[in-house]
């Protein structure tokens, strides 16, 4: 089952979004973890197996039959007697490699057919699981279980249902061939990484040689345990290990970017520049000036007011594309953050407005 197939079939999206554990394999739609009552008045779980009828290679048609197969014991009523209203035939049905059913059910709607697969599946779940709920009110086929993504080349270790729930699978697929680099993984870079890591980009490379220290734990998204801090590992090693529980392709580089290795960045589609040193910013921008790389310079900072009674912050974003290099070079600070804010012991005051706006400078958009 491809992500494209899900995106083009609302009934499949709806089943996933509502928590049903579905799988498409060998031309069948499998619905796992369907609770049913057994003959000894216990609750067990089985699998509904339905045929798939395609109107086009990527779009489902109306179900060609109102019947399904079932993997498990024959479902019973709450009193232990057979659920005869759906009984059709019991045998060993070898439907495909790894799919063997024990029963064939028939639950024909009044109109004679099901309009779509959502209607068909939920109808059977309702009939079969209704008796199980009489024994255990918490019995529910909507398990929201995570399942390995169908695509073999997916970067994620489990299926991305966030994209399907939002209906953005086609947009998400645009990132699947991209290679992204992060230069600097401090309070800004770590938060930007957290967002990018949840997209379908093929590779994310992290460049930073700093050791993970306790103060980093208070600037990173999420929580870092004391055990991790006591390991004395680099920030990029920790981050690559952290996100490896969710996805593949996060590669740590325990080095700082300098003149000898800056051209390694030329092989990426996007470079997030998240450093507070003006010299490093200028080095990267100048080195990539004649490449097709999009550089996104990002900076965030919190500052104590002069009377030390409040804190105000700024956020700076400058996008440098091949056609806007000259504009970006004039927008990106050439000095270090400390020099920019505290030169001559002068403290910068926030703008006197009713609110604290975020200031953003943009030089071109990718």
CSV table of C-alpha atoms in Angstrom, one decimal:
chain,number,residue,atom,x,y,z
A,1,UNK,CA,0.0,0.0,0.0
A,2,UNK,CA,1.5,3.3,-1.1
A,3,UNK,CA,1.0,6.6,0.6
A,4,UNK,CA,-0.4,7.8,-2.7
A,5,UNK,CA,-3.1,5.1,-2.6
A,6,UNK,CA,-4.2,6.3,0.9
A,7,UNK,CA,-4.2,10.0,-0.2
A,8,UNK,CA,-6.5,9.3,-3.1
A,9,UNK,CA,-9.0,7.2,-1.2
A,10,UNK,CA,-10.8,9.1,1.5
A,11,UNK,CA,-12.4,5.9,3.0
A,12,UNK,CA,-8.9,4.5,3.7
A,13,UNK,CA,-7.8,7.8,5.3
A,14,UNK,CA,-10.9,7.9,7.4
A,15,UNK,CA,-10.3,4.4,8.7
A,16,UNK,CA,-6.7,5.2,9.7
A,17,UNK,CA,-7.7,8.6,11.2
A,18,UNK,CA,-10.3,7.0,13.3
A,19,UNK,CA,-7.8,4.5,14.7
A,20,UNK,CA,-8.5,1.3,12.8
A,21,UNK,CA,-5.4,-0.9,12.4
A,22,UNK,CA,-5.5,-1.5,8.6
A,23,UNK,CA,-3.1,-3.1,6.2
A,24,UNK,CA,-3.2,-3.5,2.4
A,25,UNK,CA,-1.5,-6.7,1.3
A,26,UNK,CA,-1.6,-8.9,-1.7
A,27,UNK,CA,-4.8,-7.1,-3.0
A,28,UNK,CA,-6.7,-7.5,0.3
A,29,UNK,CA,-7.7,-5.0,3.0
A,30,UNK,CA,-6.9,-6.3,6.4
A,31,UNK,CA,-8.4,-4.9,9.6
A,32,UNK,CA,-6.5,-6.1,12.6
A,33,UNK,CA,-7.4,-6.2,16.3
A,34,UNK,CA,-11.2,-6.6,15.8
A,35,UNK,CA,-12.6,-7.7,19.2
A,36,UNK,CA,-15.2,-10.5,19.2
A,37,UNK,CA,-16.8,-12.8,21.8
A,38,UNK,CA,-15.8,-16.4,21.9
A,39,UNK,CA,-17.8,-19.5,22.8
A,40,UNK,CA,-16.5,-19.4,26.4
A,41,UNK,CA,-17.6,-15.8,26.8
A,42,UNK,CA,-14.2,-14.3,26.6
A,43,UNK,CA,-13.0,-11.4,24.4
A,44,UNK,CA,-10.5,-12.2,21.6
A,45,UNK,CA,-9.3,-10.3,18.6
A,46,UNK,CA,-9.3,-11.3,15.0
A,47,UNK,CA,-8.7,-9.9,11.5
A,48,UNK,CA,-11.3,-8.9,8.9
A,49,UNK,CA,-10.1,-9.6,5.4
A,50,UNK,CA,-11.9,-7.9,2.5
A,51,UNK,CA,-11.3,-7.9,-1.2
A,52,UNK,CA,-10.2,-4.7,-2.9
A,53,UNK,CA,-11.8,-3.4,-6.1
A,54,UNK,CA,-9.9,-0.7,-8.0
A,55,UNK,CA,-11.6,1.8,-10.3
A,56,UNK,CA,-8.2,3.0,-11.5
A,57,UNK,CA,-4.7,1.9,-10.4
A,58,UNK,CA,-4.8,4.4,-7.5
A,59,UNK,CA,-8.5,4.8,-6.8
A,60,UNK,CA,-10.8,2.3,-5.1
A,61,UNK,CA,-14.1,1.4,-6.7
A,62,UNK,CA,-17.2,0.3,-4.9
A,63,UNK,CA,-16.7,-3.1,-3.1
A,64,UNK,CA,-17.5,-5.9,-5.5
A,65,UNK,CA,-19.0,-8.1,-2.8
A,66,UNK,CA,-20.6,-7.6,0.5
A,67,UNK,CA,-18.8,-10.6,2.0
A,68,UNK,CA,-15.5,-10.8,4.0
A,69,UNK,CA,-13.2,-13.4,5.4
A,70,UNK,CA,-12.2,-13.6,9.0
A,71,UNK,CA,-9.1,-14.8,10.8
A,72,UNK,CA,-9.8,-16.2,14.3
A,73,UNK,CA,-12.5,-18.3,16.0
A,74,UNK,CA,-16.1,-17.9,14.8
A,75,UNK,CA,-17.5,-14.8,16.6
A,76,UNK,CA,-20.2,-15.5,19.1
A,77,UNK,CA,-22.9,-13.6,21.0
A,78,UNK,CA,-22.3,-12.5,24.5
A,79,UNK,CA,-24.0,-15.7,25.8
A,80,UNK,CA,-21.5,-17.9,23.9
A,81,UNK,CA,-23.8,-19.0,21.0
A,82,UNK,CA,-22.7,-18.6,17.4
A,83,UNK,CA,-23.3,-15.2,15.7
A,84,UNK,CA,-25.3,-16.9,13.0
A,85,UNK,CA,-26.5,-13.7,11.3
A,86,UNK,CA,-23.2,-13.4,9.5
A,87,UNK,CA,-22.3,-17.1,9.1
A,88,UNK,CA,-21.6,-18.2,5.6
A,89,UNK,CA,-18.9,-20.9,5.5
A,90,UNK,CA,-16.0,-22.1,7.7
A,91,UNK,CA,-12.9,-23.7,6.3
A,92,UNK,CA,-9.2,-23.0,5.8
A,93,UNK,CA,-9.1,-20.2,3.2
A,94,UNK,CA,-5.5,-19.6,2.0
A,95,UNK,CA,-6.1,-16.2,0.4
A,96,UNK,CA,-2.5,-15.2,-0.2
A,97,UNK,CA,1.0,-15.7,1.2
A,98,UNK,CA,0.7,-15.2,4.9
A,99,UNK,CA,-3.1,-14.6,4.8
A,100,UNK,CA,-5.1,-17.6,5.9
A,101,UNK,CA,-8.7,-17.1,7.1
A,102,UNK,CA,-10.9,-19.6,8.9
A,103,UNK,CA,-14.3,-18.2,8.1
A,104,UNK,CA,-16.3,-16.5,5.3
A,105,UNK,CA,-19.0,-14.1,6.4
A,106,UNK,CA,-22.0,-12.4,4.7
A,107,UNK,CA,-23.6,-9.3,6.1
A,108,UNK,CA,-25.7,-7.9,3.2
A,109,UNK,CA,-27.1,-4.4,3.6
A,110,UNK,CA,-30.7,-3.7,2.7
A,111,UNK,CA,-29.7,-2.0,-0.6
A,112,UNK,CA,-27.7,-5.0,-1.6
A,113,UNK,CA,-24.2,-3.4,-1.7
A,114,UNK,CA,-21.8,-1.3,0.3
A,115,UNK,CA,-21.1,2.2,-1.2
A,116,UNK,CA,-17.5,2.2,-0.1
A,117,UNK,CA,-14.9,0.4,2.1
A,118,UNK,CA,-15.4,2.6,5.1
A,119,UNK,CA,-19.1,1.6,5.2
A,120,UNK,CA,-18.3,-2.0,4.6
A,121,UNK,CA,-15.6,-2.3,7.3
A,122,UNK,CA,-17.4,-0.4,10.0
A,123,UNK,CA,-20.6,-2.4,9.4
A,124,UNK,CA,-18.8,-5.7,10.0
A,125,UNK,CA,-16.9,-4.2,13.0
A,126,UNK,CA,-20.1,-3.0,14.5
A,127,UNK,CA,-21.8,-6.5,14.2
A,128,UNK,CA,-18.8,-8.5,15.3
A,129,UNK,CA,-17.5,-6.2,18.1
A,130,UNK,CA,-20.9,-5.3,19.5
A,131,UNK,CA,-21.1,-8.7,21.3
A,132,UNK,CA,-17.6,-8.3,22.7
A,133,UNK,CA,-18.5,-4.9,24.1
A,134,UNK,CA,-21.4,-6.5,26.0
A,135,UNK,CA,-18.7,-8.5,27.8
A,136,UNK,CA,-16.1,-5.8,28.0
A,137,UNK,CA,-17.2,-2.2,27.3
A,138,UNK,CA,-13.6,-1.2,26.6
A,139,UNK,CA,-13.3,-3.6,23.7
A,140,UNK,CA,-12.7,-1.5,20.6
A,141,UNK,CA,-11.2,-2.1,17.1
A,142,UNK,CA,-9.9,1.5,17.1
A,143,UNK,CA,-6.6,0.8,18.7
A,144,UNK,CA,-4.6,3.6,17.1
A,145,UNK,CA,-1.8,1.1,16.8
A,146,UNK,CA,1.4,2.3,15.0
A,147,UNK,CA,2.3,0.1,12.1
A,148,UNK,CA,5.4,-0.2,9.9
A,149,UNK,CA,5.0,2.1,6.9
A,150,UNK,CA,4.1,0.2,3.8
A,151,UNK,CA,6.7,1.9,1.6
A,152,UNK,CA,10.0,0.1,1.9
A,153,UNK,CA,11.9,3.4,1.3
A,154,UNK,CA,10.1,5.4,4.0
A,155,UNK,CA,12.4,7.2,6.4
A,156,UNK,CA,10.0,6.7,9.3
A,157,UNK,CA,9.9,3.6,11.5
A,158,UNK,CA,6.1,3.7,11.7
A,159,UNK,CA,3.3,5.1,9.6
A,160,UNK,CA,2.9,8.8,9.3
A,161,UNK,CA,-0.8,9.2,10.2
A,162,UNK,CA,-0.3,13.0,11.0
A,163,UNK,CA,0.0,13.7,7.3
A,164,UNK,CA,-3.0,11.6,6.4
A,165,UNK,CA,-5.2,13.2,9.1
A,166,UNK,CA,-4.2,16.6,7.8
A,167,UNK,CA,-4.7,15.6,4.1
A,168,UNK,CA,-1.1,16.7,3.2
A,169,UNK,CA,0.4,13.4,1.9
A,170,UNK,CA,1.1,14.8,-1.6
A,171,UNK,CA,2.8,17.9,-0.1
A,172,UNK,CA,4.8,15.8,2.3
A,173,UNK,CA,6.0,13.6,-0.5
A,174,UNK,CA,7.8,16.5,-2.1
A,175,UNK,CA,10.5,16.4,0.6
A,176,UNK,CA,11.3,12.7,0.2
A,177,UNK,CA,14.4,13.2,-2.0
A,178,UNK,CA,15.9,16.2,-0.2
A,179,UNK,CA,19.1,16.4,1.9
A,180,UNK,CA,19.2,18.9,4.7
A,181,UNK,CA,22.1,20.2,6.8
A,182,UNK,CA,22.1,22.0,10.1
A,183,UNK,CA,25.1,24.1,11.1
A,184,UNK,CA,24.8,24.7,14.9
A,185,UNK,CA,22.6,22.7,17.2
A,186,UNK,CA,21.9,25.0,20.1
A,187,UNK,CA,18.7,26.5,21.3
A,188,UNK,CA,17.7,27.6,17.8
A,189,UNK,CA,19.0,24.7,15.7
A,190,UNK,CA,17.6,22.0,18.0
A,191,UNK,CA,14.1,23.4,17.7
A,192,UNK,CA,14.3,23.8,13.9
A,193,UNK,CA,15.6,20.2,13.7
A,194,UNK,CA,12.6,19.0,15.7
A,195,UNK,CA,10.3,20.3,13.1
A,196,UNK,CA,12.3,19.1,10.1
A,197,UNK,CA,12.8,15.6,11.5
A,198,UNK,CA,9.1,15.1,11.3
A,199,UNK,CA,9.0,15.6,7.6
A,200,UNK,CA,9.8,13.1,4.9
A,201,UNK,CA,13.3,14.5,3.9
A,202,UNK,CA,15.7,11.7,3.0
A,203,UNK,CA,18.7,12.9,5.0
A,204,UNK,CA,19.4,15.3,7.8
A,205,UNK,CA,23.1,16.1,8.6
A,206,UNK,CA,24.1,17.7,11.8
A,207,UNK,CA,27.3,19.8,12.1
A,208,UNK,CA,28.4,20.8,15.6
A,209,UNK,CA,31.4,19.7,17.8
A,210,UNK,CA,30.1,20.9,21.2
A,211,UNK,CA,29.6,18.5,24.1
A,212,UNK,CA,26.1,18.2,25.4
A,213,UNK,CA,26.0,20.1,28.7
A,214,UNK,CA,23.3,20.7,31.4
A,215,UNK,CA,22.5,24.2,30.1
A,216,UNK,CA,21.7,22.6,26.7
A,217,UNK,CA,19.0,20.5,28.4
A,218,UNK,CA,17.1,23.7,29.3
A,219,UNK,CA,17.3,25.0,25.7
A,220,UNK,CA,16.4,21.8,23.7
A,221,UNK,CA,12.9,20.6,23.0
A,222,UNK,CA,11.7,17.8,25.2
A,223,UNK,CA,13.6,16.5,28.2
A,224,UNK,CA,17.1,15.1,28.6
A,225,UNK,CA,17.9,12.7,31.4
A,226,UNK,CA,20.8,13.0,33.8
A,227,UNK,CA,22.1,9.7,32.5
A,228,UNK,CA,22.4,11.1,29.0
A,229,UNK,CA,24.2,14.2,30.3
A,230,UNK,CA,26.6,12.0,32.3
A,231,UNK,CA,27.7,10.2,29.1
A,232,UNK,CA,29.6,13.3,27.9
A,233,UNK,CA,28.6,12.9,24.3
A,234,UNK,CA,28.3,15.6,21.7
A,235,UNK,CA,25.0,17.4,21.0
A,236,UNK,CA,24.8,16.0,17.5
A,237,UNK,CA,25.3,12.4,18.7
A,238,UNK,CA,22.5,12.8,21.2
A,239,UNK,CA,20.2,14.3,18.7
A,240,UNK,CA,20.8,11.6,16.1
A,241,UNK,CA,20.2,8.9,18.7
A,242,UNK,CA,17.1,10.7,19.9
A,243,UNK,CA,15.5,11.0,16.5
A,244,UNK,CA,16.6,7.5,15.4
A,245,UNK,CA,13.7,6.1,17.5
A,246,UNK,CA,11.3,7.8,15.0
A,247,UNK,CA,13.1,7.9,11.7
A,248,UNK,CA,16.2,7.0,9.7
A,249,UNK,CA,18.7,9.4,8.0
A,250,UNK,CA,19.8,11.7,10.8
A,251,UNK,CA,23.6,11.8,10.5
A,252,UNK,CA,25.9,13.4,13.1
A,253,UNK,CA,29.1,15.2,12.2
A,254,UNK,CA,31.1,16.0,15.3
A,255,UNK,CA,32.9,19.0,13.7
A,256,UNK,CA,32.6,22.7,13.4
A,257,UNK,CA,32.3,24.2,9.9
A,258,UNK,CA,35.5,26.0,8.9
A,259,UNK,CA,37.3,26.9,5.7
A,260,UNK,CA,38.6,23.4,5.1
A,261,UNK,CA,35.2,21.7,5.2
A,262,UNK,CA,32.6,24.3,4.4
A,263,UNK,CA,32.2,23.1,0.8
A,264,UNK,CA,30.8,19.9,2.1
A,265,UNK,CA,27.6,21.9,2.5
A,266,UNK,CA,27.4,22.4,-1.3
A,267,UNK,CA,25.9,18.9,-1.6
A,268,UNK,CA,22.7,19.7,0.3
A,269,UNK,CA,19.4,21.2,-0.9
A,270,UNK,CA,18.9,23.3,2.2
A,271,UNK,CA,21.3,24.5,4.9
A,272,UNK,CA,19.9,25.8,8.2
A,273,UNK,CA,22.5,28.2,9.6
A,274,UNK,CA,21.9,28.4,13.3
A,275,UNK,CA,25.0,29.9,14.8
A,276,UNK,CA,25.6,33.1,16.8
A,277,UNK,CA,29.0,33.9,15.2
A,278,UNK,CA,29.0,36.4,12.4
A,279,UNK,CA,32.3,35.1,10.9
A,280,UNK,CA,30.7,31.6,10.5
A,281,UNK,CA,27.6,33.0,8.8
A,282,UNK,CA,29.6,35.0,6.3
A,283,UNK,CA,31.9,32.0,5.6
A,284,UNK,CA,29.0,29.7,4.7
A,285,UNK,CA,27.1,32.3,2.6
A,286,UNK,CA,30.2,33.3,0.6
A,287,UNK,CA,31.3,29.7,0.1
A,288,UNK,CA,27.8,28.7,-1.2
A,289,UNK,CA,27.3,31.9,-3.2
A,290,UNK,CA,27.7,30.2,-6.6
A,291,UNK,CA,25.8,27.0,-5.7
A,292,UNK,CA,22.1,26.0,-5.9
A,293,UNK,CA,21.9,25.6,-2.1
A,294,UNK,CA,19.2,27.5,-0.2
A,295,UNK,CA,20.6,28.8,3.0
A,296,UNK,CA,18.2,29.7,5.9
A,297,UNK,CA,19.9,31.8,8.6
A,298,UNK,CA,17.9,31.6,11.8
A,299,UNK,CA,18.5,33.3,15.1
A,300,UNK,CA,16.5,33.6,18.3
A,301,UNK,CA,17.4,35.4,21.5
A,302,UNK,CA,16.0,36.5,24.9
A,303,UNK,CA,17.2,39.7,26.5
A,304,UNK,CA,16.9,41.1,30.0
A,305,UNK,CA,15.4,44.6,30.0
A,306,UNK,CA,17.4,47.5,31.4
A,307,UNK,CA,15.5,47.6,34.7
A,308,UNK,CA,15.8,43.8,34.9
A,309,UNK,CA,12.1,43.5,35.4
A,310,UNK,CA,11.2,41.8,32.2
A,311,UNK,CA,12.5,39.7,29.3
A,312,UNK,CA,12.0,40.3,25.6
A,313,UNK,CA,12.9,38.3,22.6
A,314,UNK,CA,13.6,38.5,18.9
A,315,UNK,CA,13.5,36.0,16.1
A,316,UNK,CA,15.5,36.6,12.9
A,317,UNK,CA,15.0,34.6,9.7
A,318,UNK,CA,16.9,35.3,6.4
A,319,UNK,CA,16.4,33.1,3.4
A,320,UNK,CA,19.3,33.1,0.9
A,321,UNK,CA,18.5,31.6,-2.5
A,322,UNK,CA,20.8,31.6,-5.6
A,323,UNK,CA,19.0,34.7,-6.9
A,324,UNK,CA,19.1,36.7,-3.6
A,325,UNK,CA,22.6,36.1,-2.3
A,326,UNK,CA,23.5,39.8,-2.3
A,327,UNK,CA,20.4,40.8,-0.4
A,328,UNK,CA,21.0,38.1,2.2
A,329,UNK,CA,24.6,39.2,2.8
A,330,UNK,CA,23.3,42.7,3.7
A,331,UNK,CA,20.7,41.4,6.0
A,332,UNK,CA,22.6,38.7,8.0
A,333,UNK,CA,24.6,40.2,11.0
A,334,UNK,CA,28.3,40.2,10.4
A,335,UNK,CA,29.1,40.4,14.2
A,336,UNK,CA,28.7,37.9,16.9
A,337,UNK,CA,25.5,38.1,19.0
A,338,UNK,CA,27.4,39.2,22.1
A,339,UNK,CA,29.0,42.0,20.2
A,340,UNK,CA,25.7,42.9,18.6
A,341,UNK,CA,23.8,43.2,21.9
A,342,UNK,CA,26.4,44.1,24.5
A,343,UNK,CA,29.0,46.2,22.7
A,344,UNK,CA,30.2,49.1,25.0
A,345,UNK,CA,28.1,47.7,27.8
A,346,UNK,CA,24.9,49.1,26.2
A,347,UNK,CA,21.7,47.0,26.9
A,348,UNK,CA,19.1,47.1,24.1
A,349,UNK,CA,15.6,48.0,25.2
A,350,UNK,CA,12.5,46.3,23.7
A,351,UNK,CA,10.2,48.3,21.5
A,352,UNK,CA,7.6,50.1,23.5
A,353,UNK,CA,4.5,48.5,22.0
A,354,UNK,CA,1.3,47.0,23.6
A,355,UNK,CA,2.7,43.6,22.7
A,356,UNK,CA,6.1,42.0,22.1
A,357,UNK,CA,6.2,41.3,18.3
A,358,UNK,CA,8.6,38.8,16.7
A,359,UNK,CA,10.8,40.6,14.2
A,360,UNK,CA,11.5,38.7,11.0
A,361,UNK,CA,13.7,39.8,8.1
A,362,UNK,CA,13.4,37.8,4.9
A,363,UNK,CA,15.5,38.0,1.8
A,364,UNK,CA,13.7,35.8,-0.8
A,365,UNK,CA,11.6,32.8,-0.2
A,366,UNK,CA,12.5,29.2,-1.2
